[in-house]
Coordinates of C-alpha atoms and ligand atoms in Angstrom, one line a residue:
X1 CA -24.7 0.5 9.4
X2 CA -27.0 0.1 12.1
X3 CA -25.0 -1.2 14.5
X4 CA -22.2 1.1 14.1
X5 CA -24.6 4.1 15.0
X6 CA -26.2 1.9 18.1
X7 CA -23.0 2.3 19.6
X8 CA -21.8 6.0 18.4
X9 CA -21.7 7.6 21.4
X10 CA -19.6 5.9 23.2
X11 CA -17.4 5.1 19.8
X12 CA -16.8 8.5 19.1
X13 CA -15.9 9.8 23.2
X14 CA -14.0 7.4 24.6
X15 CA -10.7 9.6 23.0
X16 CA -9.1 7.0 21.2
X17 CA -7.6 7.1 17.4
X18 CA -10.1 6.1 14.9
X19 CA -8.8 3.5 12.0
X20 CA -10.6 2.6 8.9
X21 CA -9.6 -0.2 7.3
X22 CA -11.0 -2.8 4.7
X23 CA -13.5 -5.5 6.1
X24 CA -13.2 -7.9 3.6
X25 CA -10.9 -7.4 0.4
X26 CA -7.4 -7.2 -1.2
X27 CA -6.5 -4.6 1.2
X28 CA -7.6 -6.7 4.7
X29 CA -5.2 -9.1 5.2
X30 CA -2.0 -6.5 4.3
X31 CA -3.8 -3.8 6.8
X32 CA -4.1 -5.8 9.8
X33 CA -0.4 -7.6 9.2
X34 CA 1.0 -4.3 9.2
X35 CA -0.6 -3.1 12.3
X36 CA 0.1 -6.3 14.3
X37 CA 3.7 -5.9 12.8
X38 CA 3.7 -2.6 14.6
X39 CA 3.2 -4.3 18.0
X40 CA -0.8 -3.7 17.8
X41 CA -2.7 -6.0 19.8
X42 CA -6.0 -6.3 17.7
X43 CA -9.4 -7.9 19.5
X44 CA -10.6 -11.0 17.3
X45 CA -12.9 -9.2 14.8
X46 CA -15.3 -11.9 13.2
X47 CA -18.5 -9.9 11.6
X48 CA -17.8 -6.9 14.2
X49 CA -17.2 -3.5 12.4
X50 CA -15.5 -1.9 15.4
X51 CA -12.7 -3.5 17.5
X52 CA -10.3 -2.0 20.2
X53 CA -6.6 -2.6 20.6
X54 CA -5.3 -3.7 23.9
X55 CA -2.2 -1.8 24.0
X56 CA -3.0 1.4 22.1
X57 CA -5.4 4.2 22.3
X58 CA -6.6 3.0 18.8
X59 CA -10.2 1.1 17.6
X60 CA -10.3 -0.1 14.1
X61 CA -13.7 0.3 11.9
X62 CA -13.7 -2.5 9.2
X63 CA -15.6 -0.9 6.3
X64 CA -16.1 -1.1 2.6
X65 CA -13.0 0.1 0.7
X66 CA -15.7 2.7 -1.0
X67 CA -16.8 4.4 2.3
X68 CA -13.2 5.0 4.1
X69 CA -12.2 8.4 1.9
X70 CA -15.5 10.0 2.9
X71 CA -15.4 8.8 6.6
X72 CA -12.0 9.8 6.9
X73 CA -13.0 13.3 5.4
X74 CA -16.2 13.6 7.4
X75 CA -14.0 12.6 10.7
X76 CA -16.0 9.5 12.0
X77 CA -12.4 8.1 11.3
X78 CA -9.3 10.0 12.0
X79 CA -7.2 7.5 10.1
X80 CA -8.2 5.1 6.8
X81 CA -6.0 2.6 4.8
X82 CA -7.4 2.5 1.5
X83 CA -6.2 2.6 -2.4
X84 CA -5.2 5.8 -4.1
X85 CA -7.4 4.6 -6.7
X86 CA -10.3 5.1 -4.4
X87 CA -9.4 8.5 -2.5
X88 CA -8.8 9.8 -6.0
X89 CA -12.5 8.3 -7.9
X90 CA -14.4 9.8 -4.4
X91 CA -12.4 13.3 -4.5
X92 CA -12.0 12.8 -0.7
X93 CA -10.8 15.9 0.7
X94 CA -7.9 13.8 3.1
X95 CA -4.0 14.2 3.2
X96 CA -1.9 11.0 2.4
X97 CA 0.6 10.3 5.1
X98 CA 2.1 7.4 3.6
X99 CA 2.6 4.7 1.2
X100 CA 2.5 1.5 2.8
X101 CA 3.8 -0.8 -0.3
X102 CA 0.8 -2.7 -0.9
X103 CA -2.7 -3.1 -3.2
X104 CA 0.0 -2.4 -6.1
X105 CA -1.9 -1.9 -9.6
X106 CA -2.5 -0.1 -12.4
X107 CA -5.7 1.6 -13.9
X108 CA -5.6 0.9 -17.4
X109 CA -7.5 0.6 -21.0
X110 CA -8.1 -2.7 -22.1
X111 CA -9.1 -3.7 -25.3
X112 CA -10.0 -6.2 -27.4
X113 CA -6.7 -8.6 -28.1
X114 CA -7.0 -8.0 -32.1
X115 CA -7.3 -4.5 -32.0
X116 CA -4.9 -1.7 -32.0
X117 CA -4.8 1.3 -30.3
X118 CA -1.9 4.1 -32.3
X119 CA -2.1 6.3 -29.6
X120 CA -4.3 8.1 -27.2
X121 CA -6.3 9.8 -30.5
X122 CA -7.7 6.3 -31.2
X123 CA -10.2 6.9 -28.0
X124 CA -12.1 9.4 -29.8
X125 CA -15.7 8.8 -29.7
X126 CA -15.2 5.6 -28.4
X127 CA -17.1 3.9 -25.6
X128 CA -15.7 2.9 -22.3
X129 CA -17.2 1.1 -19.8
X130 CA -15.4 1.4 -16.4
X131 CA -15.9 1.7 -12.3
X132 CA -13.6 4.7 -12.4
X133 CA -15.5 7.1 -14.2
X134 CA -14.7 10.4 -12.0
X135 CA -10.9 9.3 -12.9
X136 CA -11.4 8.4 -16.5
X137 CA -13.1 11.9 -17.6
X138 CA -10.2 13.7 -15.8
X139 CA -7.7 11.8 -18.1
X140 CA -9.7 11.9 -21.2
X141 CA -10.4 15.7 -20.5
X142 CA -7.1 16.8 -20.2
X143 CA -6.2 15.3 -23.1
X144 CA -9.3 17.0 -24.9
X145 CA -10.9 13.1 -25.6
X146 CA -14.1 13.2 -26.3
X147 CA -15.6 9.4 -25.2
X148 CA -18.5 8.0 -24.1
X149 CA -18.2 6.4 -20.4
X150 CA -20.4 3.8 -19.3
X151 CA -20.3 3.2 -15.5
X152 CA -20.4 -0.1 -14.3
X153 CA -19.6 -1.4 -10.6
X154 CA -18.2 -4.8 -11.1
X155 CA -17.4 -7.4 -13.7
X156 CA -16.2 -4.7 -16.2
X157 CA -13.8 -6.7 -18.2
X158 CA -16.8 -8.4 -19.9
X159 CA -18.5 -5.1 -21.5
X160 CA -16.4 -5.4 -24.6
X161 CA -17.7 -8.6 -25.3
X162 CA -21.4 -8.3 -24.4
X163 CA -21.1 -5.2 -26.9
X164 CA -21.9 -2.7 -24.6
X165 CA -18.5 -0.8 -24.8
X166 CA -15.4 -0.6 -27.2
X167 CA -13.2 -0.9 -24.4
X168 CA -12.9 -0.8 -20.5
X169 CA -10.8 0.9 -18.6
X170 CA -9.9 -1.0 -15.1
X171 CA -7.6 -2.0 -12.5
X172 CA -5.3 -4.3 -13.7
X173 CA -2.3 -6.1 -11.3
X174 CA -1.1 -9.5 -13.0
X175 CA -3.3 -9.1 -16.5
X176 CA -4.7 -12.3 -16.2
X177 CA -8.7 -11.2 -16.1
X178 CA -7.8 -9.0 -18.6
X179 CA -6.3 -12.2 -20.8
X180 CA -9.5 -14.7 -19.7
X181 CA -11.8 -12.3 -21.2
X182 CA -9.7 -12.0 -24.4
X183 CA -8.8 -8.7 -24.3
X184 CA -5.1 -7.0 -23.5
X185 CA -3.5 -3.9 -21.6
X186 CA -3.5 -0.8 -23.3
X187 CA -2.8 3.4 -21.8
X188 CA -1.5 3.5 -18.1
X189 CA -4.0 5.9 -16.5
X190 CA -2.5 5.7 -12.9
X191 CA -0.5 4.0 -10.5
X192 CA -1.8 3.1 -7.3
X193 CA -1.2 1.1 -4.3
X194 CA -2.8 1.3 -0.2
X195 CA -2.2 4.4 1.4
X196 CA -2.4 5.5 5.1
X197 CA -4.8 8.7 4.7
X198 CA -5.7 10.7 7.7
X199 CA -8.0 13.7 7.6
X200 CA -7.7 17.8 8.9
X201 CA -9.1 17.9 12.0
X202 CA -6.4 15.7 13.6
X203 CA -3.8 19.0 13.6
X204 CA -6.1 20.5 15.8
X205 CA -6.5 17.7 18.6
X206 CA -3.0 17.4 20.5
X207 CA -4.0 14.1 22.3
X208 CA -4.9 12.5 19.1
X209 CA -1.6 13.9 16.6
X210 CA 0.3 12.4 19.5
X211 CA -1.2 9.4 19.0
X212 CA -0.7 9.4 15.4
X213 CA 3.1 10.9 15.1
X214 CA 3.4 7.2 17.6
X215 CA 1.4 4.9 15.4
X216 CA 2.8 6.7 12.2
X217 CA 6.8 6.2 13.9
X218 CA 5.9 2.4 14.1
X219 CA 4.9 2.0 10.5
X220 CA 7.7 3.7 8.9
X221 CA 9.7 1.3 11.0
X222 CA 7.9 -1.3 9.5
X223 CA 8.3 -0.5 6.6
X224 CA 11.9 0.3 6.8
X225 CA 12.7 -2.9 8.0
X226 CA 10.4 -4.7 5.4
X227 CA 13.3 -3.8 2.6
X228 CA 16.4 -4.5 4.8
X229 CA 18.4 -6.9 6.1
X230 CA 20.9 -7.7 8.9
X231 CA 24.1 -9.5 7.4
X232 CA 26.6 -10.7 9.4
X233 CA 29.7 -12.4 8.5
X234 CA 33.2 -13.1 9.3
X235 CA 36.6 -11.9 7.6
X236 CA 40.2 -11.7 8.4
X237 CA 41.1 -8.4 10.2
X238 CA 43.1 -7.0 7.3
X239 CA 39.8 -7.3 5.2
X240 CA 37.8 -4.8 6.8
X241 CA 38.3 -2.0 5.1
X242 CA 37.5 -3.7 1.7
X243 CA 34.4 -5.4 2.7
X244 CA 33.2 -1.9 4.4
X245 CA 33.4 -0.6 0.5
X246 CA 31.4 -3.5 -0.4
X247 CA 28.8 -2.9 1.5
X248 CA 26.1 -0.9 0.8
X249 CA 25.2 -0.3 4.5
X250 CA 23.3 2.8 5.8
X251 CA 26.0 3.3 8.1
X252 CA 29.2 2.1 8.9
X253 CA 29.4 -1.5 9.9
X254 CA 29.9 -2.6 13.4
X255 CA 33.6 -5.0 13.6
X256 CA 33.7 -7.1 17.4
X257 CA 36.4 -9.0 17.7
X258 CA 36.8 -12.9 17.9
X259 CA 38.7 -15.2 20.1
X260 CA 40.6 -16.2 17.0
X261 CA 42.9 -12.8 17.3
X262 CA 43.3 -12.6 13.5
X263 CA 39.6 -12.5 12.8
X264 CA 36.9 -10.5 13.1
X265 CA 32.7 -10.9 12.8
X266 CA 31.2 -8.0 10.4
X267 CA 27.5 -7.1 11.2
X268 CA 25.5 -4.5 8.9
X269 CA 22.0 -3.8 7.9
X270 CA 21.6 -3.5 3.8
X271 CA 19.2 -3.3 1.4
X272 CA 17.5 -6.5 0.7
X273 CA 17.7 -6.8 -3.0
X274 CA 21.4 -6.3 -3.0
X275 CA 22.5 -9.3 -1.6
X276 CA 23.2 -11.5 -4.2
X277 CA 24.6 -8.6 -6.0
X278 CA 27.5 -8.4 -3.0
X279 CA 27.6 -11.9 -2.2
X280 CA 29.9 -13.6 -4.1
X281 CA 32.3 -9.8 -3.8
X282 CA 31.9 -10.1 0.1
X283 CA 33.3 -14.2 -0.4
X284 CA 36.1 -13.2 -2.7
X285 CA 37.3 -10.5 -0.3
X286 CA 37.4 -13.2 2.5
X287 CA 34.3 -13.8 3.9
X288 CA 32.8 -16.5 5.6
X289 CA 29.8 -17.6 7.6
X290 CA 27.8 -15.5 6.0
X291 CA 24.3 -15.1 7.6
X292 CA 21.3 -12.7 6.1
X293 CA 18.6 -12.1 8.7
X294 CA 14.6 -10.2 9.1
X295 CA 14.7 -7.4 10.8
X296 CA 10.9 -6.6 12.3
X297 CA 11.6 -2.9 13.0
X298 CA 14.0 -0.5 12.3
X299 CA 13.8 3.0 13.1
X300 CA 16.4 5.2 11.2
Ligands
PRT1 O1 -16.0 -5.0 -0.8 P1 -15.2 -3.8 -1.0 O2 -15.9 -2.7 -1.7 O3 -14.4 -3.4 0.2 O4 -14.0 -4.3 -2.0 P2 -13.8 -4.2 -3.6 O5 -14.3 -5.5 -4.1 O6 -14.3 -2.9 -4.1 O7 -12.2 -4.1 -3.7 P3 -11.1 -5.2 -3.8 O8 -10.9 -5.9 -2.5 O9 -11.2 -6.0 -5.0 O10 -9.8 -4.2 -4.0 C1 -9.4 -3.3 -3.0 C2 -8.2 -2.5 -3.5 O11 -7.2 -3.3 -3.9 C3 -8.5 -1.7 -4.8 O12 -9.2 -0.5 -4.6 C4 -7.1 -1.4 -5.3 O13 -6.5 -0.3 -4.7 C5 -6.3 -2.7 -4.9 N1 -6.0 -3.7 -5.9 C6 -4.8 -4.2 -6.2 C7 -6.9 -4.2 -6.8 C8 -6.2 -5.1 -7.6 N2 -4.9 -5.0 -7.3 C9 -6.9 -5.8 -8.7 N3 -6.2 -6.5 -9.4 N4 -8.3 -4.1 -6.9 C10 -8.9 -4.8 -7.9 N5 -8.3 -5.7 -8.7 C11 -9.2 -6.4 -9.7 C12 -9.5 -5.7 -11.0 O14 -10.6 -4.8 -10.8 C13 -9.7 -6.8 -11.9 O15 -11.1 -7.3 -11.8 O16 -8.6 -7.6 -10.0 C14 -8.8 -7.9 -11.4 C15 -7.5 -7.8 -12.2 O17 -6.5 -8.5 -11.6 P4 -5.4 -9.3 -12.4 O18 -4.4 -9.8 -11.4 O19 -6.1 -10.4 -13.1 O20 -4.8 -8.3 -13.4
ZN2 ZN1 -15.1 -1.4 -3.1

């Protein structure tokens, strides 16, 4: 951290948003193509743990996924992206502004693949080895569990087998480490996925909750657009209205007229995973030409 405090002053004056994401993990590449997606020019990084954008009031801090709750909650950051998983193990005192869709998992038990586990009873006096233990005693408290929790930072799938715990209790996305190390999924203990977290002291700073209302408008277009899709299409004129039903468009579709007097070209924005739902409806009802394309940005 040295060189982060070397240049503190002049990080922490210069008035500009503060954004923490993660240097080097799951999380980095996600972060950074979500704020270029927003129109963020981002300096090239390398090793640097701070970097300005060109065309925003807004410097990045690339940090360990660990450290963003507490430097969001001790305002060296106004802003963090970081798992719910992590906010939730640190009990960082910061308000989630949104779920950005990505760094989808779940916390779970695993156990070994030829045991059984009837239901959440069968963790009594067990041992669990885990790097969520702050999360793990909440759960087992509250449903008056009594277990033994072994904490252990990484590698945790291979406790069972080394015979230092009964089971584990870890983040789990495809199940394939869980499957490697012979053991399978059990309890769900939580959902999580990256969130954009952003701290207390930003309602009291007009400059910066300007700043942030902007930046936070651009990623909810981001997002927005990330699930839709412009269709466009042509249709005889006296299929219109039936092909307006069709569609499950936000709003009512725009109709232009063609050269060909009897036609007309269709263009609406829909929800991505319903097009091959409509498509072959859309093509009955006289269709043609149909063309699905990205949208970058959409703000509703
Ligand atoms: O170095 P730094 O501390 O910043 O990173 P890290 O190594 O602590 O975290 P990293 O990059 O592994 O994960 C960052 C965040 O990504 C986590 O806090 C979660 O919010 C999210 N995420 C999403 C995951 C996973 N999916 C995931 N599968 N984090 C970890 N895993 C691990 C899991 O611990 C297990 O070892 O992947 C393995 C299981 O994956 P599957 O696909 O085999 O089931
Ligand atoms: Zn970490």
């Amino acid at each position: 951290m040295s060189g982060f405090f070397r240049f503190k002053g002049e990080f922490m004056a210069n008035g500009n948003l503060k954004l923490a994401i993660q240097k080097k993990g799951r999380l980095s590449d996600d972060s950074l193509r979500l704020l270029r997606t927003c129109g963020l020019e981002i300096e090239s990084y390398n090793e640097r743990l701070l970097v300005t954008t060109r065309n925003y009031k807004l410097d990045i801090l690339f940090l360990r996924d660990d450290d963003i709750p507490v430097y969001v909650q001790d305002n060296v950051a106004d802003l963090g992206i970081v798992g719910e998983n992590v906010i939730l193990e640190k009990e960082a005192d910061v308000i989630i502004s949104k779920t950005l869709g990505f760094g989808k998992c779940r916390l779970r038990i695993g156990i070994p693949e030829e045991d059984t586990l009837e239901n959440i009873e069968s963790l009594q006096n067990k041992t669990i080895a885990t790097s969520y233990p702050v999360i793990l005693r909440k759960f087992l408290d509250e449903k008056r569990i009594k277990a033994k929790i072994i904490q252990i930072s990484g590698s945790v799938e291979i406790a069972p087998s080394l015979g230092i715990a009964d089971y584990i209790c870890d983040l789990v996305s495809t199940g394939a480490t869980l499957k490697l190390n012979h053991l399978k999924k059990s309890f769900p203990i939580l959902d999580s996925e990256a969130v954009l977290i952003q701290n207390k002291f930003l309602e009291d700073n007009p400059e910066k909750k300007l700043l942030f209302e902007n930046l936070l408008t651009r990623i909810e277009s981001v997002l927005n657009a990330k699930n839709s899709k412009y269709i466009m299409m042509n249709a005889p004129q006296d299929s219109v209205e039936e092909i307006t039903n069709i569609l499950p468009s936000l709003k009512s579709p725009t109709v232009l007229s063609l050269a060909e007097k009897s036609m007309v070209a269709i263009h609406a924005v829909i929800p991505q995973d319903q097009f091959w739902e409509i498509n072959s409806d859309l093509k009955k009802a006289g269709a043609s030409g149909i063309l699905l394309l990205p949208i970058e940005n959409m703000v509703l």
